[in-house]
Amino acid sequence: MTTTKTDERALAELQREHGAALFHFLLGLTFGDRQRAEDLLQETLVRAWQHPEAFDGPYESMRPWLFTVARRLAIDARRSRLARPPEVSDAGLECAPAGTDTAEAAVAALDVRQAVRALSPEHRSVLVQIYFRGLSVGETAEVLGIPAGTVKSRSHYALRVLSRNLPGYTRRPSRGRTVVGASCL
């Protein structure tokens, strides 16, 4: 064949005859990365298409030529990947926590502080113990010297006042009621 490009039928035959073996060879060179192995297989076949003189070589089969080209392409691809920053897969991004907007968080914290300051001292003291110090209802009742039922009632009404004073913040349902999310407190 003395044309400038390889005949499509000859290339298809080449792929049928050597494609599977070449793919498995490349799969080993890419440490099992099927996508890279497929890309390198395609690039190897493109090189065969671009170099019709390889078909007229002194060897009985094209397999040695194809494997040599594939190995060199794999080496070049690996060197290229090592020379640049590592790629990030989608899976890693899905698991990564979303970045927080510190300015938005600061504004939210100021809004919550102002809304908590506007509460009555009784309501504020209950919310501080439960949400800021992480105490249980029983522990809060003991610290404040009031019954547990009073702690529950004050926290309920304090959260209702906060939900009215913090419009636009995310609300989450809690047993059929709407309350301001604890993350905002």
mmCIF file of C-alpha atoms in Angstrom, residues 21-143:
data_model
loop_
_atom_site.group_PDB
_atom_site.id
_atom_site.type_symbol
_atom_site.label_atom_id
_atom_site.label_comp_id
_atom_site.label_asym_id
_atom_site.label_seq_id
_atom_site.Cartn_x
_atom_site.Cartn_y
_atom_site.Cartn_z
ATOM 1 C CA ALA A 21 -4.703 -8.443 22.607
ATOM 2 C CA LEU A 22 -3.558 -4.836 22.310
ATOM 3 C CA PHE A 23 -6.302 -3.659 24.687
ATOM 4 C CA HIS A 24 -5.329 -6.232 27.338
ATOM 5 C CA PHE A 25 -1.675 -5.254 26.951
ATOM 6 C CA LEU A 26 -2.572 -1.577 27.435
ATOM 7 C CA LEU A 27 -4.848 -2.428 30.352
ATOM 8 C CA GLY A 28 -1.807 -3.804 32.134
ATOM 9 C CA LEU A 29 0.274 -0.753 31.300
ATOM 10 C CA THR A 30 -2.451 1.574 32.645
ATOM 11 C CA PHE A 31 -2.887 -0.400 35.881
ATOM 12 C CA GLY A 32 -6.418 -1.468 34.957
ATOM 13 C CA ASP A 33 -7.692 1.945 33.845
ATOM 14 C CA ARG A 34 -10.063 0.888 31.065
ATOM 15 C CA GLN A 35 -10.695 4.427 29.818
ATOM 16 C CA ARG A 36 -6.999 5.175 29.386
ATOM 17 C CA ALA A 37 -6.412 1.775 27.773
ATOM 18 C CA GLU A 38 -9.217 2.449 25.273
ATOM 19 C CA ASP A 39 -7.830 5.905 24.516
ATOM 20 C CA LEU A 40 -4.344 4.495 23.950
ATOM 21 C CA LEU A 41 -5.744 1.712 21.744
ATOM 22 C CA GLN A 42 -7.492 4.292 19.585
ATOM 23 C CA GLU A 43 -4.359 6.417 19.398
ATOM 24 C CA THR A 44 -2.330 3.350 18.374
ATOM 25 C CA LEU A 45 -4.780 2.612 15.563
ATOM 26 C CA VAL A 46 -4.678 6.254 14.479
ATOM 27 C CA ARG A 47 -0.895 5.947 14.229
ATOM 28 C CA ALA A 48 -1.293 2.832 12.067
ATOM 29 C CA TRP A 49 -3.719 4.750 9.852
ATOM 30 C CA GLN A 50 -1.254 7.640 9.567
ATOM 31 C CA HIS A 51 1.698 5.351 8.734
ATOM 32 C CA PRO A 52 0.730 3.007 5.896
ATOM 33 C CA GLU A 53 4.411 2.157 5.373
ATOM 34 C CA ALA A 54 4.215 0.026 8.517
ATOM 35 C CA PHE A 55 1.979 -2.404 6.629
ATOM 36 C CA ASP A 56 4.760 -2.965 4.090
ATOM 37 C CA GLY A 57 7.385 -3.697 6.771
ATOM 38 C CA PRO A 58 9.673 -6.719 6.715
ATOM 39 C CA TYR A 59 7.757 -8.543 9.446
ATOM 40 C CA GLU A 60 5.103 -11.202 9.113
ATOM 41 C CA SER A 61 2.593 -9.544 11.497
ATOM 42 C CA MET A 62 1.760 -5.976 12.462
ATOM 43 C CA ARG A 63 1.504 -7.023 16.117
ATOM 44 C CA PRO A 64 5.118 -6.173 17.114
ATOM 45 C CA TRP A 65 4.834 -2.737 15.504
ATOM 46 C CA LEU A 66 1.452 -2.087 17.171
ATOM 47 C CA PHE A 67 2.686 -3.189 20.594
ATOM 48 C CA THR A 68 5.789 -1.020 20.297
ATOM 49 C CA VAL A 69 3.707 2.024 19.338
ATOM 50 C CA ALA A 70 1.192 1.300 22.117
ATOM 51 C CA ARG A 71 3.933 0.899 24.743
ATOM 52 C CA ARG A 72 5.569 4.175 23.705
ATOM 53 C CA LEU A 73 2.223 5.977 23.778
ATOM 54 C CA ALA A 74 1.525 4.581 27.272
ATOM 55 C CA ILE A 75 4.943 5.730 28.492
ATOM 56 C CA ASP A 76 4.434 9.190 26.996
ATOM 57 C CA ALA A 77 0.953 9.454 28.527
ATOM 58 C CA ARG A 78 2.254 8.452 31.966
ATOM 59 C CA ARG A 79 5.120 10.931 31.806
ATOM 60 C CA SER A 80 2.679 13.622 30.715
ATOM 61 C CA ARG A 81 0.341 12.886 33.642
ATOM 62 C CA LEU A 82 3.231 12.933 36.115
ATOM 63 C CA ALA A 83 4.426 16.288 34.787
ATOM 64 C CA ARG A 84 1.134 18.068 35.538
ATOM 65 C CA PRO A 85 -1.021 18.304 38.669
ATOM 66 C CA PRO A 86 -3.107 15.189 39.367
ATOM 67 C CA GLU A 87 -6.598 15.009 37.918
ATOM 68 C CA VAL A 88 -9.593 15.024 40.238
ATOM 69 C CA SER A 89 -12.360 12.553 39.560
ATOM 70 C CA ASP A 90 -16.046 13.328 39.972
ATOM 71 C CA ALA A 91 -16.325 10.816 42.778
ATOM 72 C CA GLY A 92 -13.869 12.771 44.879
ATOM 73 C CA LEU A 93 -15.735 15.980 44.312
ATOM 74 C CA GLU A 94 -19.057 14.452 45.311
ATOM 75 C CA CYS A 95 -17.612 13.327 48.640
ATOM 76 C CA ALA A 96 -15.802 16.575 49.369
ATOM 77 C CA PRO A 97 -17.559 18.981 51.703
ATOM 78 C CA ALA A 98 -18.870 22.113 50.068
ATOM 79 C CA GLY A 99 -16.825 25.191 50.768
ATOM 80 C CA THR A 100 -18.373 27.615 53.185
ATOM 81 C CA ASP A 101 -18.831 31.252 52.436
ATOM 82 C CA THR A 102 -17.234 32.851 55.483
ATOM 83 C CA ALA A 103 -18.804 36.246 54.828
ATOM 84 C CA GLU A 104 -22.266 34.706 54.614
ATOM 85 C CA ALA A 105 -21.634 32.645 57.751
ATOM 86 C CA ALA A 106 -20.465 35.749 59.625
ATOM 87 C CA VAL A 107 -23.583 37.680 58.635
ATOM 88 C CA ALA A 108 -25.786 34.758 59.681
ATOM 89 C CA ALA A 109 -23.994 34.532 63.041
ATOM 90 C CA LEU A 110 -24.537 38.257 63.634
ATOM 91 C CA ASP A 111 -28.219 37.940 62.737
ATOM 92 C CA VAL A 112 -28.671 34.998 65.109
ATOM 93 C CA ARG A 113 -26.842 36.770 67.947
ATOM 94 C CA GLN A 114 -29.009 39.835 67.521
ATOM 95 C CA ALA A 115 -32.185 37.726 67.460
ATOM 96 C CA VAL A 116 -31.082 35.782 70.576
ATOM 97 C CA ARG A 117 -30.314 39.062 72.407
ATOM 98 C CA ALA A 118 -33.859 40.224 71.640
ATOM 99 C CA LEU A 119 -35.325 37.238 73.542
ATOM 100 C CA SER A 120 -36.425 37.542 77.135
ATOM 101 C CA PRO A 121 -33.709 36.565 79.649
ATOM 102 C CA GLU A 122 -35.637 33.390 80.592
ATOM 103 C CA HIS A 123 -35.936 32.218 76.982
ATOM 104 C CA ARG A 124 -32.367 33.188 76.151
ATOM 105 C CA SER A 125 -30.896 31.298 79.124
ATOM 106 C CA VAL A 126 -32.714 28.103 78.106
ATOM 107 C CA LEU A 127 -31.514 28.315 74.482
ATOM 108 C CA VAL A 128 -27.948 29.075 75.540
ATOM 109 C CA GLN A 129 -27.855 25.971 77.741
ATOM 110 C CA ILE A 130 -29.489 23.642 75.194
ATOM 111 C CA TYR A 131 -28.078 24.834 71.859
ATOM 112 C CA PHE A 132 -24.830 26.619 72.661
ATOM 113 C CA ARG A 133 -23.612 24.502 75.579
ATOM 114 C CA GLY A 134 -25.213 21.266 74.331
ATOM 115 C CA LEU A 135 -26.970 20.332 77.574
ATOM 116 C CA SER A 136 -29.994 18.067 77.689
ATOM 117 C CA VAL A 137 -33.380 19.239 78.923
ATOM 118 C CA GLY A 138 -32.753 17.578 82.300
ATOM 119 C CA GLU A 139 -29.285 19.124 82.651
ATOM 120 C CA THR A 140 -30.623 22.539 81.669
ATOM 121 C CA ALA A 141 -33.395 22.230 84.256
ATOM 122 C CA GLU A 142 -30.822 21.372 86.910
ATOM 123 C CA VAL A 143 -28.461 24.244 85.956
#
